[in-house]
mmCIF file of C-alpha atoms and ligand atoms in Angstrom:
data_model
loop_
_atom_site.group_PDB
_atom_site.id
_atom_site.type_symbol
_atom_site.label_atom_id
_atom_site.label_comp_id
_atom_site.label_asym_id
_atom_site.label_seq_id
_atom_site.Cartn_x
_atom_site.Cartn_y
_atom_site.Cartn_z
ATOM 1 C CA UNK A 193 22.878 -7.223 14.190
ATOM 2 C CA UNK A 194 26.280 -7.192 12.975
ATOM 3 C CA UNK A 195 28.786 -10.008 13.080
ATOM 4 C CA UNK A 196 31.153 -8.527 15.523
ATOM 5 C CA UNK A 197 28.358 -7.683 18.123
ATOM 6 C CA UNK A 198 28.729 -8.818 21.416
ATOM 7 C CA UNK A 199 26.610 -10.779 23.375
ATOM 8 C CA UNK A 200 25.566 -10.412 27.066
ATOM 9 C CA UNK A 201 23.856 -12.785 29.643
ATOM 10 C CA UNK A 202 21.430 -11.958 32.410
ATOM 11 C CA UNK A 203 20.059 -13.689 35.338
ATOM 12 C CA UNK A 204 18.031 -12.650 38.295
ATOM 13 C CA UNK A 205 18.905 -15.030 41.794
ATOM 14 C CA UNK A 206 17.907 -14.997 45.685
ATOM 15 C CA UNK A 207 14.525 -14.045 46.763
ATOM 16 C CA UNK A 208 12.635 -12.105 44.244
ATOM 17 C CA UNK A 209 11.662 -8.396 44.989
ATOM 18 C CA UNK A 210 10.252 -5.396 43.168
ATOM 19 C CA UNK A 211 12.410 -3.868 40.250
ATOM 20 C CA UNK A 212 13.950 -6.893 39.069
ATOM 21 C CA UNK A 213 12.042 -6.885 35.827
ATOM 22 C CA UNK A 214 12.668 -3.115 35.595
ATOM 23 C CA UNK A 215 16.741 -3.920 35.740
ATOM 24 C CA UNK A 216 16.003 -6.928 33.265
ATOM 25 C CA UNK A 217 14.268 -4.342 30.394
ATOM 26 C CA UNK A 218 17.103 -1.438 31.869
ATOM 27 C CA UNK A 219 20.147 -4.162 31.051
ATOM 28 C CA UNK A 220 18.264 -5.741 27.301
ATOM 29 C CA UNK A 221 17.068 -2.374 26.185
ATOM 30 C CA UNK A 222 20.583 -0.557 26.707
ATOM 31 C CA UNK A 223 22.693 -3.330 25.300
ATOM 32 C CA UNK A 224 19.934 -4.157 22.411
ATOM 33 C CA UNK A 225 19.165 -0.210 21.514
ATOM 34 C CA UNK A 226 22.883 1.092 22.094
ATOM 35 C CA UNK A 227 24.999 -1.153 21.271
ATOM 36 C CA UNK A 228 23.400 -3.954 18.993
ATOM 37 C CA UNK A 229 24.273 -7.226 21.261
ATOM 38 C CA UNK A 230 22.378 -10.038 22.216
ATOM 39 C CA UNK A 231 21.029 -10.424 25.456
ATOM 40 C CA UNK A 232 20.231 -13.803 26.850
ATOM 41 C CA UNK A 233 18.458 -14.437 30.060
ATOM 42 C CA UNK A 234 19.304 -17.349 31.834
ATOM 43 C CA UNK A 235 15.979 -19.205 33.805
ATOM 44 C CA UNK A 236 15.902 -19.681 37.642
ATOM 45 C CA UNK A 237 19.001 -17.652 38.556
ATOM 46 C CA UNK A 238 22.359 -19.733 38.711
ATOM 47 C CA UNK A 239 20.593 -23.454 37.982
ATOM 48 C CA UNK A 240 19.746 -22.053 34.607
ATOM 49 C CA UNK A 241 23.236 -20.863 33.781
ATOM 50 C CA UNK A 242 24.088 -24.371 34.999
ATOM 51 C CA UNK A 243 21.812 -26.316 32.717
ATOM 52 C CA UNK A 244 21.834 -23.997 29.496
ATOM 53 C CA UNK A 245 18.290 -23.232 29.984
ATOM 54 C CA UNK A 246 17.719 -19.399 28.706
ATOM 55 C CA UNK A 247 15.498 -17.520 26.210
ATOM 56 C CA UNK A 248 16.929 -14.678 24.493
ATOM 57 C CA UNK A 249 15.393 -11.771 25.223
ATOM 58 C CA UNK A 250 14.251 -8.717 22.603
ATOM 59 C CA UNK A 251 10.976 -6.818 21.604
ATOM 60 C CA UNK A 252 7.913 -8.696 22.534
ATOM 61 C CA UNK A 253 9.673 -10.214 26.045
ATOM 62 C CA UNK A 254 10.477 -6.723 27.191
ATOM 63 C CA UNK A 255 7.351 -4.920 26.683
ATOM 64 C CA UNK A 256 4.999 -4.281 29.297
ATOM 65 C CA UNK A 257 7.592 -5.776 32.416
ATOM 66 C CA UNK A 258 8.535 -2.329 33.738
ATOM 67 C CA UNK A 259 5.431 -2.389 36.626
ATOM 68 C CA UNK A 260 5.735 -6.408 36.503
ATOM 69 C CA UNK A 261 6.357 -7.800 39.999
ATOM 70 C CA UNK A 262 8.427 -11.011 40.358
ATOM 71 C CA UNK A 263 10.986 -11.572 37.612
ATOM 72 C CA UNK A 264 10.436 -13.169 34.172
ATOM 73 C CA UNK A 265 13.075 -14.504 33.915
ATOM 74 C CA UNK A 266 12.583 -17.082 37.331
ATOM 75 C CA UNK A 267 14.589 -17.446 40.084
ATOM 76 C CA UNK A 268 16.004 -19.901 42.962
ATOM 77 C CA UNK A 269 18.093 -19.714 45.597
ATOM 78 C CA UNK A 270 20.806 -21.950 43.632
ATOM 79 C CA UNK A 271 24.377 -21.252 44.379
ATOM 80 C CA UNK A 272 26.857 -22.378 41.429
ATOM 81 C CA UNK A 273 29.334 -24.057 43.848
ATOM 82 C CA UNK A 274 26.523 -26.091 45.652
ATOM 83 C CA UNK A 275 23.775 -27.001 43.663
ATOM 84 C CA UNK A 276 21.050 -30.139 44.647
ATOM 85 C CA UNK A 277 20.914 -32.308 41.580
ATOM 86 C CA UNK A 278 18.781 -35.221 42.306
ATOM 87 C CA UNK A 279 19.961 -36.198 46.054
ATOM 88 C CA UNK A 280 23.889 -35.072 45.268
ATOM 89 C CA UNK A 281 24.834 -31.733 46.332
ATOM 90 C CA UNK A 282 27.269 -30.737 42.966
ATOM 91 C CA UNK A 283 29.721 -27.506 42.117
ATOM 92 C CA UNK A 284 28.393 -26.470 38.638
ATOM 93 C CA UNK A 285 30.669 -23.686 38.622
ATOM 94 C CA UNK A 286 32.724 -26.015 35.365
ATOM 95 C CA UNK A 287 29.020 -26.184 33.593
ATOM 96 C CA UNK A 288 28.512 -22.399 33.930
ATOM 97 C CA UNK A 289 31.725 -21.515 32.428
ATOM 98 C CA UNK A 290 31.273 -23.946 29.724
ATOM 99 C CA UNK A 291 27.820 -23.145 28.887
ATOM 100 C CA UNK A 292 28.982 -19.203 29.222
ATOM 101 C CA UNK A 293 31.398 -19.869 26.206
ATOM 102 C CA UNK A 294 29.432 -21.682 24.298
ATOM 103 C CA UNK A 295 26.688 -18.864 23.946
ATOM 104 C CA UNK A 296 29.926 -16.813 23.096
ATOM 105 C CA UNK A 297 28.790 -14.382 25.595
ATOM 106 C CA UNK A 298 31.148 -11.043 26.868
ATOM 107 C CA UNK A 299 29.869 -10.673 30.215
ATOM 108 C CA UNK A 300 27.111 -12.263 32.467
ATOM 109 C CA UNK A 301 24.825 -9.490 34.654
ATOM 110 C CA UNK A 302 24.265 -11.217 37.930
ATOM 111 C CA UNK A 303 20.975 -9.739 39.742
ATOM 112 C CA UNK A 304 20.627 -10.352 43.644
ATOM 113 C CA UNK A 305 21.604 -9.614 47.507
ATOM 114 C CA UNK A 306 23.626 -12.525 48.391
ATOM 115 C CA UNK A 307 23.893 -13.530 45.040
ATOM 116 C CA UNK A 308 26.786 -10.689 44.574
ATOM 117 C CA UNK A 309 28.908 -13.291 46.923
ATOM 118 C CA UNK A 310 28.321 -16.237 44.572
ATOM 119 C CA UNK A 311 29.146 -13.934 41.371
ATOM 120 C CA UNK A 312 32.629 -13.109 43.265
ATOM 121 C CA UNK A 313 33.157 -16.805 43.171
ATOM 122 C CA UNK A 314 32.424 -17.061 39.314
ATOM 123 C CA UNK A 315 34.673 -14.076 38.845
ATOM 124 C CA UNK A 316 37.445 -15.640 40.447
ATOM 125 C CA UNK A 317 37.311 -19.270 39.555
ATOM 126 C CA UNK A 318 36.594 -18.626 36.017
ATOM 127 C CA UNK A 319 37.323 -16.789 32.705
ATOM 128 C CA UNK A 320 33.418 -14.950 32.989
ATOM 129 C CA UNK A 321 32.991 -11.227 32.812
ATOM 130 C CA UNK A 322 30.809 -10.425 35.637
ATOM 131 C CA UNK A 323 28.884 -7.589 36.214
ATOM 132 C CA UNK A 324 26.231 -7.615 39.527
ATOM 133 C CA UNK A 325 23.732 -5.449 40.523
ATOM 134 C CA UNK A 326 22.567 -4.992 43.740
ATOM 135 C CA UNK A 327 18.969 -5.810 44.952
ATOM 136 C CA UNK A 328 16.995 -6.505 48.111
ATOM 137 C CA UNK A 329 14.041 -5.861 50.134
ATOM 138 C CA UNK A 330 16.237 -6.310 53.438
ATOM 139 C CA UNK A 331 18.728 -3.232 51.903
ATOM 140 C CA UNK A 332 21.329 -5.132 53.388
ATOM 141 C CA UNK A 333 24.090 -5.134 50.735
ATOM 142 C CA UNK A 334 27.290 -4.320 51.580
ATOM 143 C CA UNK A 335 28.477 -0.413 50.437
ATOM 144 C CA UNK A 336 24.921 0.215 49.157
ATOM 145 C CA UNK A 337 22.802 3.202 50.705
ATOM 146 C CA UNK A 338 19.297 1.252 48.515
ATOM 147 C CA UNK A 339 18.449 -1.432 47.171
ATOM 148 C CA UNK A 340 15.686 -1.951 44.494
ATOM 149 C CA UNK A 341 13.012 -3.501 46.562
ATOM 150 C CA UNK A 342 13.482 -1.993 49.692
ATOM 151 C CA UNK A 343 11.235 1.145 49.038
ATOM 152 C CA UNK A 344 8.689 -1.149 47.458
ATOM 153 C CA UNK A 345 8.557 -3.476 50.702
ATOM 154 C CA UNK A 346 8.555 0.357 53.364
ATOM 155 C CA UNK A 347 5.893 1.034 51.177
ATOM 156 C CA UNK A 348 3.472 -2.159 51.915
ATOM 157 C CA UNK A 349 4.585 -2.829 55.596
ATOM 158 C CA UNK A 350 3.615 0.794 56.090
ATOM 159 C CA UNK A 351 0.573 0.131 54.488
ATOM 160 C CA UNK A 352 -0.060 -2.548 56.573
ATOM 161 C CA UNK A 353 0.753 -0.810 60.103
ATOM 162 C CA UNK A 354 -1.610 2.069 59.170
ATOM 163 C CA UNK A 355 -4.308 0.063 58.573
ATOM 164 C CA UNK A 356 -3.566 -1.883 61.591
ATOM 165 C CA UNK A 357 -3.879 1.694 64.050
ATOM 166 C CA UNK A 358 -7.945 1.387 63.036
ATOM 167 C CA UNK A 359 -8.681 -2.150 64.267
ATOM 168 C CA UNK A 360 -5.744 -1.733 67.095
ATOM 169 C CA UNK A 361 -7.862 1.055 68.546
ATOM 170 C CA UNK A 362 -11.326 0.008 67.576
ATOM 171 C CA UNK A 363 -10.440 -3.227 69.881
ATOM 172 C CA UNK A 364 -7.863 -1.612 72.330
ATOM 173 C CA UNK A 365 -5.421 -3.860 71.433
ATOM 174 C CA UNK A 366 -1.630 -4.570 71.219
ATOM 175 C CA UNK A 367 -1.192 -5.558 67.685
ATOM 176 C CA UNK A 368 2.600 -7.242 66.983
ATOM 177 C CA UNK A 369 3.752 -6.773 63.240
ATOM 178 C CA UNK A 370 5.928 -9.496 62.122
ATOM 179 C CA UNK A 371 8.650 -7.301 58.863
ATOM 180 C CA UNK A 372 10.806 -9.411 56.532
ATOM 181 C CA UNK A 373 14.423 -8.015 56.624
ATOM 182 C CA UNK A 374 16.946 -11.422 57.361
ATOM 183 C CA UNK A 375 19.324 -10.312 60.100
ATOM 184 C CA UNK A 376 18.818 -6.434 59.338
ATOM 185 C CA UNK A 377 16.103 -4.085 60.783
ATOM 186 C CA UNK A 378 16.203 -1.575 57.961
ATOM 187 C CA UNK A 379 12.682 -2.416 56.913
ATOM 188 C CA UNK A 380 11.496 -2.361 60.593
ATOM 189 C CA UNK A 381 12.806 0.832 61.589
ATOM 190 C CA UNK A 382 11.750 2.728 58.087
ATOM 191 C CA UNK A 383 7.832 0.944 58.042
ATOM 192 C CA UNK A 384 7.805 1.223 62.405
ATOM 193 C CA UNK A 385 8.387 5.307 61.703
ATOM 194 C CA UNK A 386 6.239 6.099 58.900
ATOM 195 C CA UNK A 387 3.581 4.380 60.184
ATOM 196 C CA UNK A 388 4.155 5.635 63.704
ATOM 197 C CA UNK A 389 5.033 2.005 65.495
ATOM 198 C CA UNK A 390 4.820 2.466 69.302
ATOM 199 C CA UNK A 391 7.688 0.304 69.923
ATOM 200 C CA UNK A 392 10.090 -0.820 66.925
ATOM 201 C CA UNK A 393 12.432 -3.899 67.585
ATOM 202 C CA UNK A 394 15.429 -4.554 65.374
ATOM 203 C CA UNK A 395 18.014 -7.130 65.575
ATOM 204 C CA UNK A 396 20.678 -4.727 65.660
ATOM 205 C CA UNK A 397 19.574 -3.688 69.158
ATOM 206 C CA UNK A 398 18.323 -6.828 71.138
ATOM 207 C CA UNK A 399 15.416 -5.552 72.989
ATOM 208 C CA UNK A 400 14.754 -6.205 77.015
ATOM 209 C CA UNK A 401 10.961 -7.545 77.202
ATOM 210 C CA UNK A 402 10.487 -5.742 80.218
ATOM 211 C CA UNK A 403 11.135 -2.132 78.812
ATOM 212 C CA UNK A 404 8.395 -2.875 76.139
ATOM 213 C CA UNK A 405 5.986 -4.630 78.950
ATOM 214 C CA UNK A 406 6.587 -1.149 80.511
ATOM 215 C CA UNK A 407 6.025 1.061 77.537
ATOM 216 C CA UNK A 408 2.675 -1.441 76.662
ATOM 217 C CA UNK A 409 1.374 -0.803 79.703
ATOM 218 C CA UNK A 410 2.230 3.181 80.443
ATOM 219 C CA UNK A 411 0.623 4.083 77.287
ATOM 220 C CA UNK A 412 -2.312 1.552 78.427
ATOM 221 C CA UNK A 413 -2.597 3.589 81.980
ATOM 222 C CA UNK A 414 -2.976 7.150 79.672
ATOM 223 C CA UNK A 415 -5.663 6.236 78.017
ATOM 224 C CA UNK A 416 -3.706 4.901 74.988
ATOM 225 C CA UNK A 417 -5.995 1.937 74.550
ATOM 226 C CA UNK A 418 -3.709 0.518 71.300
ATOM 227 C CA UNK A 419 -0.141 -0.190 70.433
ATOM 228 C CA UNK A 420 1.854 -0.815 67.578
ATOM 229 C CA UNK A 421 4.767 -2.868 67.751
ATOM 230 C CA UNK A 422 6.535 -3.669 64.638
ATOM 231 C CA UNK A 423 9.324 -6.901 65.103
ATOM 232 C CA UNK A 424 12.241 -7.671 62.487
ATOM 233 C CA UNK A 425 12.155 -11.002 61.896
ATOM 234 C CA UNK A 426 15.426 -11.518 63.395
ATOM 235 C CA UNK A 427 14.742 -9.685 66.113
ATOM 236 C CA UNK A 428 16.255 -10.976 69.035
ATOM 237 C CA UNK A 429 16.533 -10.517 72.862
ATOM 238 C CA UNK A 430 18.712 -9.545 75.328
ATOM 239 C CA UNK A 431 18.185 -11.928 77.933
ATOM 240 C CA UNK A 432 18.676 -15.960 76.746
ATOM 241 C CA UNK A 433 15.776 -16.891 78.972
ATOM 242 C CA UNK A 434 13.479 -14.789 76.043
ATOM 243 C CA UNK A 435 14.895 -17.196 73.242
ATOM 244 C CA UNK A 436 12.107 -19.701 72.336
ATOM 245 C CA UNK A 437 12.608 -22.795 73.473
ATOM 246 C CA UNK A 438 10.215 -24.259 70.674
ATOM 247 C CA UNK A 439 12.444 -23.350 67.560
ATOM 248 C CA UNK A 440 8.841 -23.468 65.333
ATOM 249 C CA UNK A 441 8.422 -20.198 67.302
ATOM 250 C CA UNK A 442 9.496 -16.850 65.461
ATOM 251 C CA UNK A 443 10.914 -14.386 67.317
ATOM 252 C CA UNK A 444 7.458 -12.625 66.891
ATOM 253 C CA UNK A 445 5.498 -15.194 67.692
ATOM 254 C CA UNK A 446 6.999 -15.464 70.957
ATOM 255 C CA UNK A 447 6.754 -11.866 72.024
ATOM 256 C CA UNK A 448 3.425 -11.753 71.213
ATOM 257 C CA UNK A 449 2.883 -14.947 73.991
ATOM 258 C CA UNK A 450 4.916 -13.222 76.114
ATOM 259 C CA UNK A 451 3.683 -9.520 75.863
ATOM 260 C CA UNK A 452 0.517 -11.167 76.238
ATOM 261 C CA UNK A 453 1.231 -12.726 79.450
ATOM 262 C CA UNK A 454 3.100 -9.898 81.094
ATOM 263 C CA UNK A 455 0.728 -6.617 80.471
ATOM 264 C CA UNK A 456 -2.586 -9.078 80.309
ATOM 265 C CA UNK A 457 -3.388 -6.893 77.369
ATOM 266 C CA UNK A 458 -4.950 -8.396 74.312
ATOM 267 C CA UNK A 459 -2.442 -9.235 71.672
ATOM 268 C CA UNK A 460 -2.381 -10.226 68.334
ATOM 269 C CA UNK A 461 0.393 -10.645 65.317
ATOM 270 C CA UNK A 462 0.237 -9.934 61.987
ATOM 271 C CA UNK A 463 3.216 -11.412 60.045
ATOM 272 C CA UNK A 464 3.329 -9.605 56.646
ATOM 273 C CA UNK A 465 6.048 -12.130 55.499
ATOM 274 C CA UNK A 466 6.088 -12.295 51.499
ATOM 275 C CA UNK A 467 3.588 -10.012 50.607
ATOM 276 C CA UNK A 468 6.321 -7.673 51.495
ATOM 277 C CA UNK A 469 7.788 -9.314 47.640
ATOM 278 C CA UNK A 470 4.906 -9.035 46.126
ATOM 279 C CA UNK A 471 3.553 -6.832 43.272
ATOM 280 C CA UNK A 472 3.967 -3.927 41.217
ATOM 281 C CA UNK A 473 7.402 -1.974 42.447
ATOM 282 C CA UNK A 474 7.166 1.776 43.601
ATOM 283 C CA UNK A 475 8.206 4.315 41.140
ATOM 284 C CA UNK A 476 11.209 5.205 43.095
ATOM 285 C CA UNK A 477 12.374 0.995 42.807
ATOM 286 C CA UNK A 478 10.872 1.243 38.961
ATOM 287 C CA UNK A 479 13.791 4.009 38.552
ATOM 288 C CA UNK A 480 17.019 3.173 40.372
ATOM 289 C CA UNK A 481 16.391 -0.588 38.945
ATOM 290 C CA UNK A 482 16.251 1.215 35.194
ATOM 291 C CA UNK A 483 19.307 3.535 36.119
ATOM 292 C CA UNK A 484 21.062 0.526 37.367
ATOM 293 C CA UNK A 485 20.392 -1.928 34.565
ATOM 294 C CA UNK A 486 21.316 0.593 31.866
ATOM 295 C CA UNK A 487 24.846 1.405 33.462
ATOM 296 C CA UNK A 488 25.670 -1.971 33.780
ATOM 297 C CA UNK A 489 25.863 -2.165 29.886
ATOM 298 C CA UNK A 490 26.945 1.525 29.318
ATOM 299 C CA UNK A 491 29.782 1.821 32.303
ATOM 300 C CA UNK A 492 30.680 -2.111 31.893
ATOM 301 C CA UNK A 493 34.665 -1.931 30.556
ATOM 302 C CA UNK A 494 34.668 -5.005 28.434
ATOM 303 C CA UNK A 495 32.009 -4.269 26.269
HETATM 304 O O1 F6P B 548 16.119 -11.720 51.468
HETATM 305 C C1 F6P B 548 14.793 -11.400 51.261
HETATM 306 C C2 F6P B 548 13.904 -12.165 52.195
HETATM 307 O O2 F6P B 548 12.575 -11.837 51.892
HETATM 308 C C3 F6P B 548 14.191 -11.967 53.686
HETATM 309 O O3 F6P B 548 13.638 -10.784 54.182
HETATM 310 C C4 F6P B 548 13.593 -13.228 54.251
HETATM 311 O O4 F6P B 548 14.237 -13.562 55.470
HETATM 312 C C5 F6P B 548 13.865 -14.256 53.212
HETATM 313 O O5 F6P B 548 14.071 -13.551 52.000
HETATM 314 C C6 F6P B 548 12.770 -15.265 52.997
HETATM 315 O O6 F6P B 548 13.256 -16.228 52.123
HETATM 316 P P1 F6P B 548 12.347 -17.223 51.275
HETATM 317 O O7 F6P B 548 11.629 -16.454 50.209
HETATM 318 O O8 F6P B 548 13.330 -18.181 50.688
HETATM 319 O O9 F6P B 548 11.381 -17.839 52.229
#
């Protein structure tokens, strides 16, 4: 490594999801290969940039991670201008900066969904160079068509809704599958198609319980002994009445009572919840995560 190499910084923050160790090796292996820099990676997403906590990352640390889940490199749901320390809420965003210049570094790669909103505020209260790349299972970032993640997570919820068709017919039942996705229905609407969901409910279109009480109990009536119906988390009805009253109560859980109750059909959910997060990412995710990390170094300006 020469003396006038440049140094870069990496952290992955927000919810983890499949690729993020794929962008990690994509961002080291450019800058380390290409150009000769450093490459640190900061621990649990912004409270490790806060607290100098990092390992530097090069040869042993980046082989095997490509099909890794998770992230090695941690992550929390931390923002810079808000962080808990102790029973204080505290803006770190003066400890970032310092800590930033102190490892001498030219830019910091910012991983996440949300976590491009927190990098904006870095980029504009500070002196940091600040490169983000997007990722999410929900595929809900802003000017994005995907996210690395999101085919990962159609993949397993579709998984999961095909396998539920055998023991929704074998019992004649309704079976309700709870998909992650925030306030978006992305991951709904892609796992309720492939896997052939009877009824698909999104939050971008509240749904009317009776219209799916109907559709339950026509397909009941023509010898359709099963249903599929896959919720969005946030999905969320038209009529207030529908709203839980008991705010335990997910939006799925309480469709399930209800649909229950109104077609006297046997009902049961399934929430796939974080399993959606889990494991080895698709080779679609594996790719746009590598494509993305490596651009980050090789299109980045300052470096
Ligand atoms: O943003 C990804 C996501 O998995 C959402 O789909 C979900 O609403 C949320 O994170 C769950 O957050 P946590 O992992 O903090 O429980």
């Amino acid at each position: 490594m020469s003396n006038d190499s440049k140094s870069i910084g990496i952290l992955t923050a927000g919810g983890d999801c499949q690729g993020l160790n794929a962008a990690i090796r994509g961002v080291a292996k450019a800058a380390i290969n290409q150009y000769d820099m450093e490459v640190i990676g900061f621990l649990d997403g912004f409270r490790g940039l806060a607290e100098n906590r990092y390992e530097r990352l090069a040869g042993d640390s980046l082989s095997g991670i490509l099909t890794l889940g998770g992230t090695i490199l941690g992550t929390s749901r931390d923002k810079p201008h808000k962080m808990s320390v102790g029973d204080k809420v505290v803006d770190t965003i003066a400890q970032a900066e310092a800590n930033y210049h102190k490892l001498h570094l030219d830019a910091l790669v910012c991983i996440g969904g949300g976590t491009q909103k927190n990098a904006v505020r870095l980029l504009k209260k500070t002196n940091m160079k600040i490169i983000t790349l997007p990722k999410t299972i929900d595929n809900d970032v802003w000017g994005t068509d995907d996210c690395f993640g999101y085919d990962t997570a159609v993949e397993i919820a579709t998984e999961a809704i095909d396998r539920l068709h055998s023991t929704a017919s074998s019992h004649h039942r309704v079976m309700v599958v709870e998909v992650m996705g925030h306030n978006t229905g992305w991951l709904t609407a892609a796992s309720g198609l492939a896997g052939g969901a009877d009824v698909i409910v999104i939050p971008e279109i509240p749904y009317d319980i009776n219209v799916i009480k109907k559709s339950l109990i026509s397909r009941n009536r023509k010898s359709k002994r099963f249903s599929i119906v896959a919720v969005a988390e946030g999905a969320r009805p038209k009529d207030d009445s529908e709203i839980p009253t008991d705010f335990e109560d997910s939006a799925a859980v309480h469709l399930t009572h209800r649909l229950a109750e109104l077609t006297g059909l046997e009902t049961r959910l399934t929430s796939l919840g974080h399993v959606m997060r889990g494991g080895t990412p698709s080779a679609a995710d594996r790719i746009l995560a590598t494509k993305l990390g490596t651009k980050a170094v090789t299109r980045f300006p300052y470096l």
